[in-house]
């Protein structure tokens, strides 16, 4: 008869939290680390003590299973920062491997510097630490307005039309800047947008996968289905500024109809609807051929 499997429970303190395994088997120990009272599921033991070298953790910002990154709100010397770390063995990672996440974040550090803008979260520094890589940004007092944050999203959708028009203009202006720098938005959707209900400031908080244009994707679909163009669904297809026009049209529908593309629920003029509908044409040749053209037609539709 085979012996019963070993069952164990271990616990150790890590900074202001602790890591523990519960009901684990010999070859599959589940690790849960608590930081700022928030559980982080890990596939194997990993020391996150290094995070406290940045300051005091006041919030675990995102424990999203889609990403291999861990994100923290950090306070140091009276200032707040947003720290994104790649390198921890999170459980059930849907996007890439731990090793890939480190390389992606290193590349992203260059992208944030290349695309610096008033509506982009401000990158401060990046460094190799804790067996991985950390990117440090200024903290933004705002709320994500994507579908993953339903309360904040509904609050945003309930804003007066003029406030939403200004937010969309901020998103559009940033992406015109992206196009001018000869980059293209990859994996952009509403979860990447933060909005301050106090001062009306719009901030793009995640451009990790933006790439120099044109980009020939080898992985097929990246991002939310509500924002992804037909060409982005085909591995190896050209992704460029015309693709980004589609993204901006989809963004308009996400703000002024909550993703529906039916005119009956559109909340602006027919002229504005036609501009957005043109942008999300499945036929690339039928779209506006640049973000500047889309922006110009959008402004004219509101006169």
PDB file of C-alpha atoms in Angstrom:
ATOM      1  CA  UNK A   1       0.000   0.000   0.000  1.00  0.00           C
ATOM      2  CA  UNK A   2       1.290   3.474  -0.896  1.00  0.00           C
ATOM      3  CA  UNK A   3       1.823   5.784   2.064  1.00  0.00           C
ATOM      4  CA  UNK A   4      -0.578   8.696   2.482  1.00  0.00           C
ATOM      5  CA  UNK A   5       0.654  11.949   0.893  1.00  0.00           C
ATOM      6  CA  UNK A   6       2.305  14.413   3.203  1.00  0.00           C
ATOM      7  CA  UNK A   7       0.044  17.288   4.259  1.00  0.00           C
ATOM      8  CA  UNK A   8       1.683  20.367   5.704  1.00  0.00           C
ATOM      9  CA  UNK A   9       1.067  23.925   6.704  1.00  0.00           C
ATOM     10  CA  UNK A  10       3.891  26.457   6.932  1.00  0.00           C
ATOM     11  CA  UNK A  11       3.946  30.152   7.654  1.00  0.00           C
ATOM     12  CA  UNK A  12       6.572  32.868   7.732  1.00  0.00           C
ATOM     13  CA  UNK A  13       6.359  36.623   8.130  1.00  0.00           C
ATOM     14  CA  UNK A  14       7.406  38.875   5.250  1.00  0.00           C
ATOM     15  CA  UNK A  15       7.561  42.567   6.060  1.00  0.00           C
ATOM     16  CA  UNK A  16       4.053  43.716   6.948  1.00  0.00           C
ATOM     17  CA  UNK A  17       2.492  40.481   5.692  1.00  0.00           C
ATOM     18  CA  UNK A  18       3.127  36.762   5.722  1.00  0.00           C
ATOM     19  CA  UNK A  19       3.418  33.908   3.330  1.00  0.00           C
ATOM     20  CA  UNK A  20       1.867  30.540   3.991  1.00  0.00           C
ATOM     21  CA  UNK A  21       1.062  27.254   2.342  1.00  0.00           C
ATOM     22  CA  UNK A  22      -2.108  25.401   3.227  1.00  0.00           C
ATOM     23  CA  UNK A  23      -3.123  21.809   2.585  1.00  0.00           C
ATOM     24  CA  UNK A  24      -0.313  21.435   0.076  1.00  0.00           C
ATOM     25  CA  UNK A  25       0.916  18.190  -1.423  1.00  0.00           C
ATOM     26  CA  UNK A  26       4.585  17.357  -1.746  1.00  0.00           C
ATOM     27  CA  UNK A  27       4.798  18.459  -5.370  1.00  0.00           C
ATOM     28  CA  UNK A  28       2.168  21.229  -5.420  1.00  0.00           C
ATOM     29  CA  UNK A  29       2.417  23.699  -2.566  1.00  0.00           C
ATOM     30  CA  UNK A  30       0.019  26.655  -2.817  1.00  0.00           C
ATOM     31  CA  UNK A  31       1.616  29.835  -1.494  1.00  0.00           C
ATOM     32  CA  UNK A  32      -0.402  32.842  -0.390  1.00  0.00           C
ATOM     33  CA  UNK A  33       1.355  36.044   0.557  1.00  0.00           C
ATOM     34  CA  UNK A  34      -0.450  38.855   2.306  1.00  0.00           C
ATOM     35  CA  UNK A  35       0.736  42.394   1.689  1.00  0.00           C
ATOM     36  CA  UNK A  36      -1.331  45.333   2.926  1.00  0.00           C
ATOM     37  CA  UNK A  37      -3.927  42.726   3.976  1.00  0.00           C
ATOM     38  CA  UNK A  38      -4.316  41.587   0.364  1.00  0.00           C
ATOM     39  CA  UNK A  39      -3.668  37.937  -0.609  1.00  0.00           C
ATOM     40  CA  UNK A  40      -1.303  37.230  -3.500  1.00  0.00           C
ATOM     41  CA  UNK A  41      -1.407  33.670  -4.833  1.00  0.00           C
ATOM     42  CA  UNK A  42       1.970  32.266  -5.823  1.00  0.00           C
ATOM     43  CA  UNK A  43       2.836  28.969  -7.464  1.00  0.00           C
ATOM     44  CA  UNK A  44       5.946  28.540  -5.324  1.00  0.00           C
ATOM     45  CA  UNK A  45       7.758  30.303  -2.477  1.00  0.00           C
ATOM     46  CA  UNK A  46       9.046  33.743  -3.416  1.00  0.00           C
ATOM     47  CA  UNK A  47      10.490  36.448  -1.173  1.00  0.00           C
ATOM     48  CA  UNK A  48       8.792  39.807  -1.718  1.00  0.00           C
ATOM     49  CA  UNK A  49      10.634  41.527   1.123  1.00  0.00           C
ATOM     50  CA  UNK A  50      12.439  43.749  -1.385  1.00  0.00           C
ATOM     51  CA  UNK A  51       9.248  45.722  -2.066  1.00  0.00           C
ATOM     52  CA  UNK A  52       9.676  47.486   1.265  1.00  0.00           C
ATOM     53  CA  UNK A  53      12.916  49.102   0.057  1.00  0.00           C
ATOM     54  CA  UNK A  54      10.695  51.423  -1.992  1.00  0.00           C
ATOM     55  CA  UNK A  55       8.696  52.500   1.062  1.00  0.00           C
ATOM     56  CA  UNK A  56       5.531  51.480   2.889  1.00  0.00           C
ATOM     57  CA  UNK A  57       3.000  49.460   0.928  1.00  0.00           C
ATOM     58  CA  UNK A  58      -0.428  51.027   1.376  1.00  0.00           C
ATOM     59  CA  UNK A  59      -2.206  49.137  -1.368  1.00  0.00           C
ATOM     60  CA  UNK A  60      -1.876  46.119  -3.637  1.00  0.00           C
ATOM     61  CA  UNK A  61      -3.198  47.793  -6.749  1.00  0.00           C
ATOM     62  CA  UNK A  62      -3.782  44.850  -9.058  1.00  0.00           C
ATOM     63  CA  UNK A  63      -3.612  41.112  -8.567  1.00  0.00           C
ATOM     64  CA  UNK A  64      -4.978  40.472 -12.081  1.00  0.00           C
ATOM     65  CA  UNK A  65      -4.626  36.862 -13.228  1.00  0.00           C
ATOM     66  CA  UNK A  66      -4.189  38.004 -16.842  1.00  0.00           C
ATOM     67  CA  UNK A  67      -0.809  39.539 -16.073  1.00  0.00           C
ATOM     68  CA  UNK A  68       2.342  38.186 -14.495  1.00  0.00           C
ATOM     69  CA  UNK A  69       2.977  41.600 -12.911  1.00  0.00           C
ATOM     70  CA  UNK A  70       2.320  42.586  -9.305  1.00  0.00           C
ATOM     71  CA  UNK A  71       1.434  46.224  -8.661  1.00  0.00           C
ATOM     72  CA  UNK A  72       1.687  48.236  -5.453  1.00  0.00           C
ATOM     73  CA  UNK A  73       0.905  51.638  -4.047  1.00  0.00           C
ATOM     74  CA  UNK A  74       3.994  52.789  -2.120  1.00  0.00           C
ATOM     75  CA  UNK A  75       4.458  55.742   0.208  1.00  0.00           C
ATOM     76  CA  UNK A  76       7.916  57.148   0.896  1.00  0.00           C
ATOM     77  CA  UNK A  77       8.931  60.495   2.438  1.00  0.00           C
ATOM     78  CA  UNK A  78       5.417  61.821   2.167  1.00  0.00           C
ATOM     79  CA  UNK A  79       5.053  60.972  -1.529  1.00  0.00           C
ATOM     80  CA  UNK A  80       3.141  58.183  -3.197  1.00  0.00           C
ATOM     81  CA  UNK A  81       4.304  55.959  -6.031  1.00  0.00           C
ATOM     82  CA  UNK A  82       2.984  53.166  -8.199  1.00  0.00           C
ATOM     83  CA  UNK A  83       5.388  50.213  -8.472  1.00  0.00           C
ATOM     84  CA  UNK A  84       4.929  47.452 -11.044  1.00  0.00           C
ATOM     85  CA  UNK A  85       7.015  44.310 -10.517  1.00  0.00           C
ATOM     86  CA  UNK A  86       7.648  41.423 -12.903  1.00  0.00           C
ATOM     87  CA  UNK A  87       9.365  38.264 -11.734  1.00  0.00           C
ATOM     88  CA  UNK A  88       7.125  36.731  -9.069  1.00  0.00           C
ATOM     89  CA  UNK A  89       5.684  33.259  -9.810  1.00  0.00           C
ATOM     90  CA  UNK A  90       1.998  34.158  -9.714  1.00  0.00           C
ATOM     91  CA  UNK A  91      -0.536  31.371 -10.002  1.00  0.00           C
ATOM     92  CA  UNK A  92      -2.581  30.908 -13.174  1.00  0.00           C
ATOM     93  CA  UNK A  93      -0.835  33.503 -15.341  1.00  0.00           C
ATOM     94  CA  UNK A  94      -2.824  33.910 -18.554  1.00  0.00           C
ATOM     95  CA  UNK A  95      -0.388  36.135 -20.434  1.00  0.00           C
ATOM     96  CA  UNK A  96       3.135  34.860 -21.058  1.00  0.00           C
ATOM     97  CA  UNK A  97       5.632  33.393 -18.626  1.00  0.00           C
ATOM     98  CA  UNK A  98       7.364  34.943 -15.649  1.00  0.00           C
ATOM     99  CA  UNK A  99      10.554  35.274 -17.698  1.00  0.00           C
ATOM    100  CA  UNK A 100       8.698  36.940 -20.565  1.00  0.00           C
ATOM    101  CA  UNK A 101       7.012  39.361 -18.182  1.00  0.00           C
ATOM    102  CA  UNK A 102      10.406  40.593 -16.978  1.00  0.00           C
ATOM    103  CA  UNK A 103      11.586  41.289 -20.525  1.00  0.00           C
ATOM    104  CA  UNK A 104       8.270  42.935 -21.447  1.00  0.00           C
ATOM    105  CA  UNK A 105       8.449  45.292 -18.476  1.00  0.00           C
ATOM    106  CA  UNK A 106      12.048  46.214 -19.263  1.00  0.00           C
ATOM    107  CA  UNK A 107      10.997  47.076 -22.808  1.00  0.00           C
ATOM    108  CA  UNK A 108       7.999  48.996 -21.490  1.00  0.00           C
ATOM    109  CA  UNK A 109      10.294  51.257 -19.456  1.00  0.00           C
ATOM    110  CA  UNK A 110      11.725  52.588 -22.720  1.00  0.00           C
ATOM    111  CA  UNK A 111       8.257  53.011 -24.184  1.00  0.00           C
ATOM    112  CA  UNK A 112       7.041  55.182 -21.302  1.00  0.00           C
ATOM    113  CA  UNK A 113      10.049  57.439 -21.770  1.00  0.00           C
ATOM    114  CA  UNK A 114       9.612  57.643 -25.536  1.00  0.00           C
ATOM    115  CA  UNK A 115       5.908  58.515 -25.245  1.00  0.00           C
ATOM    116  CA  UNK A 116       6.017  60.898 -22.266  1.00  0.00           C
ATOM    117  CA  UNK A 117       2.872  63.052 -22.279  1.00  0.00           C
ATOM    118  CA  UNK A 118       0.708  65.030 -19.852  1.00  0.00           C
ATOM    119  CA  UNK A 119      -2.016  62.364 -20.080  1.00  0.00           C
ATOM    120  CA  UNK A 120       0.355  59.423 -19.541  1.00  0.00           C
ATOM    121  CA  UNK A 121       1.325  58.194 -16.090  1.00  0.00           C
ATOM    122  CA  UNK A 122       4.793  59.585 -15.333  1.00  0.00           C
ATOM    123  CA  UNK A 123       7.610  57.034 -15.373  1.00  0.00           C
ATOM    124  CA  UNK A 124      10.341  57.671 -12.781  1.00  0.00           C
ATOM    125  CA  UNK A 125      12.756  54.765 -13.016  1.00  0.00           C
ATOM    126  CA  UNK A 126      13.192  51.068 -13.599  1.00  0.00           C
ATOM    127  CA  UNK A 127      15.569  48.677 -11.884  1.00  0.00           C
ATOM    128  CA  UNK A 128      16.447  45.018 -11.531  1.00  0.00           C
ATOM    129  CA  UNK A 129      15.553  43.945  -8.018  1.00  0.00           C
ATOM    130  CA  UNK A 130      14.222  40.934  -6.122  1.00  0.00           C
ATOM    131  CA  UNK A 131      15.111  38.540  -8.910  1.00  0.00           C
ATOM    132  CA  UNK A 132      12.960  40.456 -11.384  1.00  0.00           C
ATOM    133  CA  UNK A 133      12.337  44.000 -12.616  1.00  0.00           C
ATOM    134  CA  UNK A 134      10.433  46.920 -11.062  1.00  0.00           C
ATOM    135  CA  UNK A 135       9.124  50.038 -12.812  1.00  0.00           C
ATOM    136  CA  UNK A 136       8.333  53.040 -10.611  1.00  0.00           C
ATOM    137  CA  UNK A 137       5.773  55.712 -11.530  1.00  0.00           C
ATOM    138  CA  UNK A 138       4.195  58.722  -9.893  1.00  0.00           C
ATOM    139  CA  UNK A 139       0.994  57.834  -8.077  1.00  0.00           C
ATOM    140  CA  UNK A 140      -2.235  59.100  -9.664  1.00  0.00           C
ATOM    141  CA  UNK A 141      -5.267  59.828  -7.484  1.00  0.00           C
ATOM    142  CA  UNK A 142      -7.852  58.575  -9.943  1.00  0.00           C
ATOM    143  CA  UNK A 143     -10.055  55.559 -10.673  1.00  0.00           C
ATOM    144  CA  UNK A 144      -9.916  53.050 -13.524  1.00  0.00           C
ATOM    145  CA  UNK A 145     -13.034  53.323 -15.685  1.00  0.00           C
ATOM    146  CA  UNK A 146     -12.848  49.983 -17.494  1.00  0.00           C
ATOM    147  CA  UNK A 147     -15.267  47.071 -17.308  1.00  0.00           C
ATOM    148  CA  UNK A 148     -13.119  45.432 -14.625  1.00  0.00           C
ATOM    149  CA  UNK A 149     -14.107  48.299 -12.297  1.00  0.00           C
ATOM    150  CA  UNK A 150     -17.915  48.453 -12.667  1.00  0.00           C
ATOM    151  CA  UNK A 151     -18.650  50.984  -9.917  1.00  0.00           C
ATOM    152  CA  UNK A 152     -16.153  53.559 -11.190  1.00  0.00           C
ATOM    153  CA  UNK A 153     -17.160  52.867 -14.781  1.00  0.00           C
ATOM    154  CA  UNK A 154     -20.831  53.495 -14.104  1.00  0.00           C
ATOM    155  CA  UNK A 155     -19.934  56.670 -12.227  1.00  0.00           C
ATOM    156  CA  UNK A 156     -17.973  57.817 -15.266  1.00  0.00           C
ATOM    157  CA  UNK A 157     -20.762  56.932 -17.709  1.00  0.00           C
ATOM    158  CA  UNK A 158     -23.160  59.003 -15.590  1.00  0.00           C
ATOM    159  CA  UNK A 159     -21.023  62.145 -15.978  1.00  0.00           C
ATOM    160  CA  UNK A 160     -22.330  65.068 -18.046  1.00  0.00           C
ATOM    161  CA  UNK A 161     -21.653  64.720 -21.761  1.00  0.00           C
ATOM    162  CA  UNK A 162     -19.150  67.574 -21.779  1.00  0.00           C
ATOM    163  CA  UNK A 163     -16.974  65.866 -19.152  1.00  0.00           C
ATOM    164  CA  UNK A 164     -16.929  62.637 -21.168  1.00  0.00           C
ATOM    165  CA  UNK A 165     -16.142  64.568 -24.363  1.00  0.00           C
ATOM    166  CA  UNK A 166     -13.126  66.111 -22.626  1.00  0.00           C
ATOM    167  CA  UNK A 167     -11.957  62.699 -21.392  1.00  0.00           C
ATOM    168  CA  UNK A 168     -12.215  61.288 -24.909  1.00  0.00           C
ATOM    169  CA  UNK A 169     -10.341  64.286 -26.308  1.00  0.00           C
ATOM    170  CA  UNK A 170      -7.544  63.588 -23.813  1.00  0.00           C
ATOM    171  CA  UNK A 171      -7.368  59.940 -24.912  1.00  0.00           C
ATOM    172  CA  UNK A 172      -7.450  60.967 -28.571  1.00  0.00           C
ATOM    173  CA  UNK A 173      -4.797  63.641 -28.143  1.00  0.00           C
ATOM    174  CA  UNK A 174      -2.466  61.189 -26.453  1.00  0.00           C
ATOM    175  CA  UNK A 175      -2.852  58.686 -29.266  1.00  0.00           C
ATOM    176  CA  UNK A 176      -2.250  61.383 -31.868  1.00  0.00           C
ATOM    177  CA  UNK A 177       1.017  61.915 -29.987  1.00  0.00           C
ATOM    178  CA  UNK A 178       1.667  58.151 -30.101  1.00  0.00           C
ATOM    179  CA  UNK A 179       1.190  58.211 -33.880  1.00  0.00           C
ATOM    180  CA  UNK A 180       3.487  61.217 -34.262  1.00  0.00           C
ATOM    181  CA  UNK A 181       6.201  59.282 -32.427  1.00  0.00           C
ATOM    182  CA  UNK A 182       5.608  56.415 -34.895  1.00  0.00           C
ATOM    183  CA  UNK A 183       4.262  54.010 -32.308  1.00  0.00           C
ATOM    184  CA  UNK A 184       1.031  52.021 -32.310  1.00  0.00           C
ATOM    185  CA  UNK A 185      -1.304  51.173 -29.434  1.00  0.00           C
ATOM    186  CA  UNK A 186      -1.305  47.463 -28.601  1.00  0.00           C
ATOM    187  CA  UNK A 187      -3.576  46.039 -25.878  1.00  0.00           C
ATOM    188  CA  UNK A 188      -5.349  49.361 -25.247  1.00  0.00           C
ATOM    189  CA  UNK A 189      -8.824  49.247 -23.728  1.00  0.00           C
ATOM    190  CA  UNK A 190     -10.804  51.126 -21.089  1.00  0.00           C
ATOM    191  CA  UNK A 191      -9.084  49.416 -18.140  1.00  0.00           C
ATOM    192  CA  UNK A 192      -5.997  51.396 -19.139  1.00  0.00           C
ATOM    193  CA  UNK A 193      -7.783  54.703 -18.525  1.00  0.00           C
ATOM    194  CA  UNK A 194      -7.934  56.424 -15.139  1.00  0.00           C
ATOM    195  CA  UNK A 195     -10.195  59.378 -14.413  1.00  0.00           C
ATOM    196  CA  UNK A 196     -10.115  61.822 -11.510  1.00  0.00           C
ATOM    197  CA  UNK A 197     -13.634  62.701 -10.426  1.00  0.00           C
ATOM    198  CA  UNK A 198     -12.115  65.531  -8.392  1.00  0.00           C
ATOM    199  CA  UNK A 199     -10.400  67.499 -11.164  1.00  0.00           C
ATOM    200  CA  UNK A 200     -11.461  65.845 -14.427  1.00  0.00           C
ATOM    201  CA  UNK A 201      -7.942  64.715 -15.294  1.00  0.00           C
ATOM    202  CA  UNK A 202      -7.631  61.697 -17.609  1.00  0.00           C
ATOM    203  CA  UNK A 203      -4.549  59.486 -17.330  1.00  0.00           C
ATOM    204  CA  UNK A 204      -3.452  56.550 -19.466  1.00  0.00           C
ATOM    205  CA  UNK A 205      -1.901  54.146 -16.971  1.00  0.00           C
ATOM    206  CA  UNK A 206      -0.726  51.154 -19.025  1.00  0.00           C
ATOM    207  CA  UNK A 207       1.067  51.236 -22.390  1.00  0.00           C
ATOM    208  CA  UNK A 208       3.326  48.262 -21.711  1.00  0.00           C
ATOM    209  CA  UNK A 209       2.703  46.649 -25.102  1.00  0.00           C
ATOM    210  CA  UNK A 210       2.725  49.725 -27.345  1.00  0.00           C
ATOM    211  CA  UNK A 211       5.222  49.128 -30.127  1.00  0.00           C
ATOM    212  CA  UNK A 212       6.957  50.992 -32.908  1.00  0.00           C
ATOM    213  CA  UNK A 213       4.787  51.113 -36.019  1.00  0.00           C
ATOM    214  CA  UNK A 214       4.220  49.042 -38.048  1.00  0.00           C
ATOM    215  CA  UNK A 215       4.040  46.055 -35.750  1.00  0.00           C
ATOM    216  CA  UNK A 216       3.559  42.503 -36.964  1.00  0.00           C
ATOM    217  CA  UNK A 217       2.000  40.590 -34.096  1.00  0.00           C
ATOM    218  CA  UNK A 218       2.868  36.936 -33.691  1.00  0.00           C
ATOM    219  CA  UNK A 219       0.396  36.083 -30.919  1.00  0.00           C
ATOM    220  CA  UNK A 220      -2.956  36.998 -32.429  1.00  0.00           C
ATOM    221  CA  UNK A 221      -5.506  38.630 -30.135  1.00  0.00           C
ATOM    222  CA  UNK A 222      -4.191  41.005 -27.444  1.00  0.00           C
ATOM    223  CA  UNK A 223      -6.555  43.108 -25.387  1.00  0.00           C
ATOM    224  CA  UNK A 224     -10.328  43.393 -25.025  1.00  0.00           C
ATOM    225  CA  UNK A 225     -12.554  42.108 -27.824  1.00  0.00           C
ATOM    226  CA  UNK A 226     -14.484  45.394 -27.751  1.00  0.00           C
ATOM    227  CA  UNK A 227     -11.368  47.299 -28.863  1.00  0.00           C
ATOM    228  CA  UNK A 228      -9.426  44.900 -31.076  1.00  0.00           C
ATOM    229  CA  UNK A 229      -9.465  45.382 -34.844  1.00  0.00           C
ATOM    230  CA  UNK A 230      -9.925  42.452 -37.261  1.00  0.00           C
ATOM    231  CA  UNK A 231      -6.274  42.558 -38.300  1.00  0.00           C
ATOM    232  CA  UNK A 232      -5.111  42.206 -34.688  1.00  0.00           C
ATOM    233  CA  UNK A 233      -6.869  38.840 -34.515  1.00  0.00           C
ATOM    234  CA  UNK A 234      -4.664  37.386 -37.247  1.00  0.00           C
ATOM    235  CA  UNK A 235      -1.081  36.491 -36.246  1.00  0.00           C
ATOM    236  CA  UNK A 236       1.476  38.213 -38.456  1.00  0.00           C
ATOM    237  CA  UNK A 237      -0.859  40.911 -39.787  1.00  0.00           C
ATOM    238  CA  UNK A 238       0.279  44.525 -40.097  1.00  0.00           C
ATOM    239  CA  UNK A 239      -0.760  46.650 -37.124  1.00  0.00           C
ATOM    240  CA  UNK A 240      -0.238  50.372 -37.664  1.00  0.00           C
ATOM    241  CA  UNK A 241      -1.813  53.820 -37.406  1.00  0.00           C
ATOM    242  CA  UNK A 242      -4.893  52.717 -39.352  1.00  0.00           C
ATOM    243  CA  UNK A 243      -5.316  50.023 -36.712  1.00  0.00           C
ATOM    244  CA  UNK A 244      -5.087  52.692 -34.028  1.00  0.00           C
ATOM    245  CA  UNK A 245      -7.891  54.598 -35.772  1.00  0.00           C
ATOM    246  CA  UNK A 246     -10.070  51.532 -35.154  1.00  0.00           C
ATOM    247  CA  UNK A 247      -9.019  51.585 -31.488  1.00  0.00           C
ATOM    248  CA  UNK A 248     -10.050  55.236 -31.166  1.00  0.00           C
ATOM    249  CA  UNK A 249     -13.421  54.567 -32.791  1.00  0.00           C
ATOM    250  CA  UNK A 250     -13.998  51.651 -30.424  1.00  0.00           C
ATOM    251  CA  UNK A 251     -13.061  53.920 -27.518  1.00  0.00           C
ATOM    252  CA  UNK A 252     -15.683  56.444 -28.599  1.00  0.00           C
ATOM    253  CA  UNK A 253     -18.327  53.713 -28.527  1.00  0.00           C
ATOM    254  CA  UNK A 254     -17.115  52.582 -25.097  1.00  0.00           C
ATOM    255  CA  UNK A 255     -17.711  56.084 -23.736  1.00  0.00           C
ATOM    256  CA  UNK A 256     -20.833  57.242 -25.544  1.00  0.00           C
ATOM    257  CA  UNK A 257     -22.819  53.954 -25.714  1.00  0.00           C
ATOM    258  CA  UNK A 258     -21.051  51.621 -23.247  1.00  0.00           C
ATOM    259  CA  UNK A 259     -19.698  49.564 -26.196  1.00  0.00           C
ATOM    260  CA  UNK A 260     -22.852  49.193 -28.279  1.00  0.00           C
ATOM    261  CA  UNK A 261     -22.438  50.299 -31.909  1.00  0.00           C
ATOM    262  CA  UNK A 262     -26.158  50.820 -32.485  1.00  0.00           C
ATOM    263  CA  UNK A 263     -27.131  54.372 -33.372  1.00  0.00           C
ATOM    264  CA  UNK A 264     -30.293  54.055 -31.260  1.00  0.00           C
ATOM    265  CA  UNK A 265     -28.247  54.183 -28.043  1.00  0.00           C
ATOM    266  CA  UNK A 266     -25.618  56.684 -29.253  1.00  0.00           C
ATOM    267  CA  UNK A 267     -25.650  59.800 -27.057  1.00  0.00           C
ATOM    268  CA  UNK A 268     -24.093  62.351 -29.451  1.00  0.00           C
ATOM    269  CA  UNK A 269     -24.963  63.713 -32.892  1.00  0.00           C
ATOM    270  CA  UNK A 270     -25.472  61.627 -36.016  1.00  0.00           C
ATOM    271  CA  UNK A 271     -22.372  63.254 -37.505  1.00  0.00           C
ATOM    272  CA  UNK A 272     -20.250  62.123 -34.543  1.00  0.00           C
ATOM    273  CA  UNK A 273     -21.709  58.621 -34.816  1.00  0.00           C
ATOM    274  CA  UNK A 274     -20.768  58.435 -38.500  1.00  0.00           C
ATOM    275  CA  UNK A 275     -17.166  59.412 -37.697  1.00  0.00           C
ATOM    276  CA  UNK A 276     -16.863  56.695 -35.020  1.00  0.00           C
ATOM    277  CA  UNK A 277     -18.618  54.094 -37.197  1.00  0.00           C
ATOM    278  CA  UNK A 278     -16.246  54.844 -40.081  1.00  0.00           C
ATOM    279  CA  UNK A 279     -13.274  54.321 -37.754  1.00  0.00           C
ATOM    280  CA  UNK A 280     -14.403  50.825 -36.735  1.00  0.00           C
ATOM    281  CA  UNK A 281     -14.973  49.577 -40.274  1.00  0.00           C
ATOM    282  CA  UNK A 282     -13.715  46.035 -40.783  1.00  0.00           C
ATOM    283  CA  UNK A 283     -12.277  47.252 -44.087  1.00  0.00           C
ATOM    284  CA  UNK A 284      -9.080  49.170 -43.310  1.00  0.00           C
ATOM    285  CA  UNK A 285      -9.439  51.221 -46.503  1.00  0.00           C
ATOM    286  CA  UNK A 286     -12.808  52.560 -45.337  1.00  0.00           C
ATOM    287  CA  UNK A 287     -11.426  53.982 -42.081  1.00  0.00           C
ATOM    288  CA  UNK A 288      -9.787  57.341 -41.567  1.00  0.00           C
ATOM    289  CA  UNK A 289      -6.191  56.789 -42.624  1.00  0.00           C
ATOM    290  CA  UNK A 290      -4.579  58.556 -39.675  1.00  0.00           C
ATOM    291  CA  UNK A 291      -5.385  59.476 -36.089  1.00  0.00           C
ATOM    292  CA  UNK A 292      -5.076  63.134 -37.093  1.00  0.00           C
ATOM    293  CA  UNK A 293      -7.743  62.654 -39.758  1.00  0.00           C
ATOM    294  CA  UNK A 294     -10.018  60.963 -37.222  1.00  0.00           C
ATOM    295  CA  UNK A 295      -9.423  63.763 -34.736  1.00  0.00           C
ATOM    296  CA  UNK A 296     -10.154  66.420 -37.359  1.00  0.00           C
ATOM    297  CA  UNK A 297     -13.393  64.757 -38.476  1.00  0.00           C
ATOM    298  CA  UNK A 298     -14.398  64.207 -34.840  1.00  0.00           C
ATOM    299  CA  UNK A 299     -13.952  67.901 -34.009  1.00  0.00           C
ATOM    300  CA  UNK A 300     -15.884  68.965 -37.136  1.00  0.00           C
ATOM    301  CA  UNK A 301     -18.756  66.661 -36.204  1.00  0.00           C
ATOM    302  CA  UNK A 302     -19.252  68.544 -32.963  1.00  0.00           C
ATOM    303  CA  UNK A 303     -19.468  72.057 -34.450  1.00  0.00           C
TER     304      UNK A 303
END
